[in-house]
Amino acid sequence: MKSSRFDATVLTLCFAFLYIPIIILIVYSFNASKLVTVWGGFSLQWYRTMWSNEGLMDAAWVTARVGVLSATLGTALGTLAALSLVRFQKFPGRMLFSGMIYAPLVMPEVITGLSMLLLFVALNIDRGFWTVIIAHTTFTMCYVAIVVQSRLMTFDRSLEEAALDLGCPPVKTFFKITLPLILPAVIAGWMLAFTLSLDDLVIASFNTGPGATTLPIKIYSQVRLGVTPEINAICTILIGFVTIGVIATSIGTKRAELNRIRDEHVALRGTT
């Protein structure tokens, strides 16, 4: 009993430490006062001001494009990497390949950003929108590979073998059998990659250029001069957007799992 109370107390303190600052930020985004630490009543004026701030809106648009493109590329490459690691247990350079995939997971973002910067300088590539996408794809694909790999480890390969035995080509088998079954993991990987790209500051700051200022960089540059209610407003929108995405992904994954269990039950009834 004492242990359970202690665990509940520690868990409550941890959640309070994590989420109370976020709640305060959300509450003060509706503050009528210009001072973010003084409550002046409820108001939506900072949301209206935020939409008319061209600098913030341009940065938000760049961030959205970078997030979608880098998450899509990272998901495609991460899925292929996971397939290679799971389906091909022995091939020359497998240890090196797996190490290169997992390295960004433990490598500090400063090192990743600096190494990408040195690469672009060595190749004489001008930094800008596409260099940020390449840098984000590099460090997000490893997270996708981990998520998809965990799903492939429990994948029933007899379904693929049955399709191949019936004359289905390997590529068609992948798109008709394999991909639909691992799709929840692929979607979860895409959402994780998009969230990481949306949140990144360090790597983007090393590899950005003129016309490619992301929202985290814009917010950081403004916060250094003082927090404004506009920053609270746009951060609240980002929190809401990410929360909706996480909830939607969770619901979709649960529904896909329920549909899979239902289909298995139907198949078992058909064989009895």
Short mmCIF file of C-alpha atoms in Angstrom, two decimals:
data_model
loop_
_atom_site.label_atom_id
_atom_site.label_comp_id
_atom_site.label_asym_id
_atom_site.label_seq_id
_atom_site.Cartn_x
_atom_site.Cartn_y
_atom_site.Cartn_z
CA MET A 1 0.00 0.00 0.00
CA LYS A 2 2.79 2.39 0.93
CA SER A 3 4.65 1.47 -2.23
CA SER A 4 1.62 2.21 -4.40
CA ARG A 5 1.11 5.60 -2.70
CA PHE A 6 4.77 6.45 -3.18
CA ASP A 7 4.61 5.45 -6.86
CA ALA A 8 1.46 7.53 -7.37
CA THR A 9 3.07 10.53 -5.67
CA VAL A 10 6.22 10.29 -7.78
CA LEU A 11 4.16 9.86 -10.96
CA THR A 12 2.01 12.88 -10.08
CA LEU A 13 5.07 15.04 -9.42
CA CYS A 14 6.65 13.96 -12.70
CA PHE A 15 3.52 14.79 -14.68
CA ALA A 16 3.19 18.11 -12.86
CA PHE A 17 6.81 18.96 -13.64
CA LEU A 18 6.27 18.17 -17.32
CA TYR A 19 2.84 19.63 -17.98
CA ILE A 20 2.28 22.55 -15.60
CA PRO A 21 4.61 24.84 -17.64
CA ILE A 22 2.73 23.88 -20.79
CA ILE A 23 -0.61 24.63 -19.13
CA ILE A 24 0.70 28.02 -17.96
CA LEU A 25 1.85 28.81 -21.50
CA ILE A 26 -1.57 27.92 -22.91
CA VAL A 27 -3.43 29.97 -20.29
CA TYR A 28 -1.28 33.08 -20.84
CA SER A 29 -1.75 32.85 -24.60
CA PHE A 30 -5.27 34.15 -23.87
CA ASN A 31 -3.96 36.98 -21.70
CA ALA A 32 -5.12 40.49 -22.61
CA SER A 33 -2.04 42.08 -21.08
CA LYS A 34 1.18 42.61 -23.04
CA LEU A 35 3.11 41.39 -20.01
CA VAL A 36 3.23 37.61 -20.15
CA THR A 37 3.58 37.35 -16.35
CA VAL A 38 0.62 39.62 -15.48
CA TRP A 39 -2.94 38.43 -16.08
CA GLY A 40 -5.04 41.14 -17.70
CA GLY A 41 -8.18 39.22 -18.54
CA PHE A 42 -9.26 36.82 -21.27
CA SER A 43 -8.61 37.90 -24.86
CA LEU A 44 -7.98 36.44 -28.34
CA GLN A 45 -6.17 39.51 -29.60
CA TRP A 46 -2.75 37.82 -29.69
CA TYR A 47 -4.06 35.11 -31.98
CA ARG A 48 -5.31 37.79 -34.38
CA THR A 49 -1.98 39.59 -34.11
CA MET A 50 -0.11 36.36 -34.71
CA TRP A 51 -1.94 35.71 -38.01
CA SER A 52 -0.95 39.17 -39.24
CA ASN A 53 2.72 38.64 -38.34
CA GLU A 54 4.28 37.83 -41.72
CA GLY A 55 7.57 36.68 -40.19
CA LEU A 56 5.93 34.05 -38.01
CA MET A 57 3.59 32.89 -40.77
CA ASP A 58 6.42 32.52 -43.30
CA ALA A 59 8.44 30.53 -40.76
CA ALA A 60 5.42 28.34 -39.99
CA TRP A 61 4.89 27.63 -43.70
CA VAL A 62 8.57 26.70 -44.14
CA THR A 63 8.38 24.44 -41.09
CA ALA A 64 5.27 22.67 -42.40
CA ARG A 65 6.83 22.03 -45.81
CA VAL A 66 10.11 20.85 -44.30
CA GLY A 67 8.24 18.58 -41.88
CA VAL A 68 6.05 16.94 -44.52
CA LEU A 69 8.82 16.41 -47.07
CA SER A 70 11.47 15.24 -44.61
CA ALA A 71 9.01 12.95 -42.80
CA THR A 72 7.90 11.40 -46.11
CA LEU A 73 11.47 10.85 -47.31
CA GLY A 74 12.55 9.61 -43.88
CA THR A 75 9.61 7.20 -43.73
CA ALA A 76 10.40 5.73 -47.15
CA LEU A 77 14.11 5.33 -46.41
CA GLY A 78 13.52 4.13 -42.83
CA THR A 79 11.04 1.50 -44.00
CA LEU A 80 13.50 0.21 -46.59
CA ALA A 81 16.24 0.14 -43.97
CA ALA A 82 14.03 -1.81 -41.55
CA LEU A 83 13.17 -4.32 -44.29
CA SER A 84 16.86 -4.78 -45.07
CA LEU A 85 17.79 -5.37 -41.43
CA VAL A 86 14.96 -7.81 -40.75
CA ARG A 87 14.78 -9.76 -44.01
CA PHE A 88 18.52 -10.00 -44.72
CA GLN A 89 20.24 -11.26 -41.59
CA LYS A 90 23.62 -11.73 -43.28
CA PHE A 91 25.12 -9.46 -45.93
CA PRO A 92 28.49 -7.73 -46.27
CA GLY A 93 28.59 -4.57 -44.17
CA ARG A 94 25.43 -5.32 -42.19
CA MET A 95 27.05 -4.33 -38.90
CA LEU A 96 28.26 -1.04 -40.37
CA PHE A 97 24.87 -0.40 -41.96
CA SER A 98 22.96 -1.00 -38.73
CA GLY A 99 25.43 1.18 -36.83
CA MET A 100 24.93 4.03 -39.30
CA ILE A 101 21.15 3.67 -38.95
CA TYR A 102 21.21 3.74 -35.15
CA ALA A 103 23.96 6.35 -34.72
CA PRO A 104 21.68 9.46 -34.86
CA LEU A 105 19.67 8.00 -31.97
CA VAL A 106 22.56 8.44 -29.55
CA MET A 107 24.58 11.13 -31.27
CA PRO A 108 24.14 14.70 -29.95
CA GLU A 109 22.22 16.93 -32.33
CA VAL A 110 25.10 19.40 -32.34
CA ILE A 111 27.37 16.75 -33.83
CA THR A 112 24.77 15.77 -36.42
CA GLY A 113 24.12 19.37 -37.41
CA LEU A 114 27.81 20.24 -37.59
CA SER A 115 28.67 17.14 -39.64
CA MET A 116 25.90 17.93 -42.13
CA LEU A 117 27.13 21.51 -42.35
CA LEU A 118 30.69 20.37 -43.09
CA LEU A 119 29.33 18.00 -45.76
CA PHE A 120 27.41 20.77 -47.52
CA VAL A 121 30.41 23.09 -47.33
CA ALA A 122 32.70 20.39 -48.75
CA LEU A 123 30.27 19.76 -51.62
CA ASN A 124 29.87 23.51 -52.16
CA ILE A 125 26.10 23.31 -51.69
CA ASP A 126 24.34 26.53 -50.73
CA ARG A 127 22.44 26.17 -47.49
CA GLY A 128 18.71 26.72 -47.66
CA PHE A 129 15.39 24.92 -47.82
CA TRP A 130 16.64 21.65 -49.32
CA THR A 131 19.66 21.32 -47.06
CA VAL A 132 17.35 21.50 -44.04
CA ILE A 133 15.20 18.75 -45.57
CA ILE A 134 18.25 16.55 -46.19
CA ALA A 135 19.50 17.10 -42.64
CA HIS A 136 16.10 16.34 -41.10
CA THR A 137 15.65 13.25 -43.27
CA THR A 138 19.03 11.98 -42.11
CA PHE A 139 18.17 11.99 -38.42
CA THR A 140 14.44 11.11 -38.63
CA MET A 141 14.78 8.02 -40.81
CA CYS A 142 16.49 6.11 -37.98
CA TYR A 143 13.44 6.60 -35.73
CA VAL A 144 11.18 5.32 -38.50
CA ALA A 145 13.47 2.32 -38.99
CA ILE A 146 13.17 1.42 -35.30
CA VAL A 147 9.36 1.65 -35.31
CA VAL A 148 8.90 -0.33 -38.53
CA GLN A 149 11.53 -2.89 -37.55
CA SER A 150 9.67 -3.69 -34.33
CA ARG A 151 6.55 -4.43 -36.39
CA LEU A 152 8.40 -6.55 -38.93
CA MET A 153 9.89 -8.69 -36.15
CA THR A 154 6.39 -10.02 -35.37
CA PHE A 155 5.23 -10.14 -38.99
CA ASP A 156 3.80 -13.45 -40.23
CA ARG A 157 5.82 -14.15 -43.38
CA SER A 158 3.61 -17.10 -44.31
CA LEU A 159 1.18 -14.58 -45.81
CA GLU A 160 3.87 -13.34 -48.18
CA GLU A 161 4.96 -16.88 -48.99
CA ALA A 162 1.38 -17.84 -49.83
CA ALA A 163 1.05 -14.87 -52.19
CA LEU A 164 4.36 -15.71 -53.88
CA ASP A 165 3.36 -19.36 -54.24
CA LEU A 166 0.17 -18.23 -55.99
CA GLY A 167 2.22 -16.36 -58.59
CA CYS A 168 2.14 -12.83 -57.20
CA PRO A 169 5.35 -10.88 -58.11
CA PRO A 170 7.54 -9.76 -55.16
CA VAL A 171 6.89 -6.05 -55.71
CA LYS A 172 3.12 -6.57 -55.92
CA THR A 173 3.29 -8.81 -52.86
CA PHE A 174 4.91 -6.00 -50.91
CA PHE A 175 2.26 -3.44 -51.86
CA LYS A 176 -0.70 -5.83 -51.55
CA ILE A 177 0.29 -7.88 -48.51
CA THR A 178 3.26 -6.50 -46.57
CA LEU A 179 2.62 -2.76 -46.69
CA PRO A 180 -1.06 -2.89 -45.59
CA LEU A 181 -0.12 -5.05 -42.60
CA ILE A 182 2.74 -2.82 -41.46
CA LEU A 183 0.93 0.40 -42.39
CA PRO A 184 0.08 1.38 -38.78
CA ALA A 185 3.79 1.25 -37.92
CA VAL A 186 4.66 3.22 -41.05
CA ILE A 187 2.10 5.89 -40.18
CA ALA A 188 3.36 6.02 -36.59
CA GLY A 189 6.90 6.41 -37.91
CA TRP A 190 5.80 9.23 -40.21
CA MET A 191 4.10 11.05 -37.36
CA LEU A 192 7.17 10.65 -35.16
CA ALA A 193 9.43 11.93 -37.95
CA PHE A 194 7.14 14.90 -38.60
CA THR A 195 7.05 15.78 -34.90
CA LEU A 196 10.84 15.58 -34.61
CA SER A 197 11.26 17.80 -37.66
CA LEU A 198 8.67 20.25 -36.34
CA ASP A 199 10.49 20.48 -33.01
CA ASP A 200 14.09 20.62 -34.24
CA LEU A 201 16.16 23.74 -33.59
CA VAL A 202 19.79 22.68 -33.40
CA ILE A 203 20.19 20.76 -36.66
CA ALA A 204 18.12 23.28 -38.63
CA SER A 205 20.14 26.21 -37.28
CA PHE A 206 23.34 24.66 -38.66
CA ASN A 207 21.92 23.92 -42.11
CA THR A 208 19.45 26.72 -42.79
CA GLY A 209 20.00 29.64 -45.11
CA PRO A 210 18.26 32.71 -46.53
CA GLY A 211 14.52 32.16 -46.94
CA ALA A 212 14.55 28.90 -44.97
CA THR A 213 14.00 30.08 -41.39
CA THR A 214 11.97 27.48 -39.53
CA LEU A 215 9.50 28.30 -36.78
CA PRO A 216 11.68 27.04 -33.88
CA ILE A 217 14.54 29.25 -35.09
CA LYS A 218 12.16 32.21 -35.42
CA ILE A 219 10.72 31.65 -31.96
CA TYR A 220 14.17 31.26 -30.41
CA SER A 221 15.41 34.48 -32.00
CA GLN A 222 12.40 36.39 -30.68
CA VAL A 223 12.51 34.82 -27.21
CA ARG A 224 16.08 36.04 -26.78
CA LEU A 225 14.67 39.58 -26.95
CA GLY A 226 11.80 38.74 -24.58
CA VAL A 227 8.76 36.49 -24.58
CA THR A 228 5.70 38.05 -26.20
CA PRO A 229 2.07 36.87 -26.06
CA GLU A 230 2.28 36.10 -29.80
CA ILE A 231 4.88 33.43 -29.03
CA ASN A 232 2.52 31.90 -26.46
CA ALA A 233 -0.27 31.87 -29.02
CA ILE A 234 1.66 30.13 -31.80
CA CYS A 235 3.15 27.64 -29.32
CA THR A 236 -0.38 26.83 -28.14
CA ILE A 237 -1.42 26.15 -31.73
CA LEU A 238 1.59 23.87 -32.20
CA ILE A 239 0.76 21.99 -29.01
CA GLY A 240 -2.83 21.55 -30.16
CA PHE A 241 -1.75 20.41 -33.61
CA VAL A 242 0.68 17.81 -32.24
CA THR A 243 -1.86 16.62 -29.67
CA ILE A 244 -4.54 16.10 -32.33
CA GLY A 245 -2.04 14.24 -34.51
CA VAL A 246 -0.99 11.94 -31.67
CA ILE A 247 -4.60 11.21 -30.69
CA ALA A 248 -5.61 10.56 -34.31
CA THR A 249 -2.65 8.24 -34.83
CA SER A 250 -3.41 6.36 -31.61
CA ILE A 251 -7.07 5.92 -32.57
CA GLY A 252 -6.12 4.80 -36.08
CA THR A 253 -3.60 2.28 -34.74
CA LYS A 254 -6.11 0.85 -32.28
CA ARG A 255 -8.77 0.54 -34.98
CA ALA A 256 -6.32 -1.16 -37.32
CA GLU A 257 -5.37 -3.61 -34.57
CA LEU A 258 -9.05 -4.31 -33.80
CA ASN A 259 -9.76 -4.86 -37.48
CA ARG A 260 -6.82 -7.25 -37.70
CA ILE A 261 -8.04 -9.25 -34.69
CA ARG A 262 -11.57 -9.31 -36.14
CA ASP A 263 -10.29 -10.57 -39.49
CA GLU A 264 -8.30 -13.30 -37.75
CA HIS A 265 -11.40 -14.38 -35.83
CA VAL A 266 -13.42 -14.48 -39.03
CA ALA A 267 -10.73 -16.54 -40.72
CA LEU A 268 -10.62 -18.96 -37.79
CA ARG A 269 -14.41 -19.38 -37.86
CA GLY A 270 -14.24 -20.10 -41.56
CA THR A 271 -11.79 -22.95 -41.02
CA THR A 272 -13.89 -24.60 -38.28
#
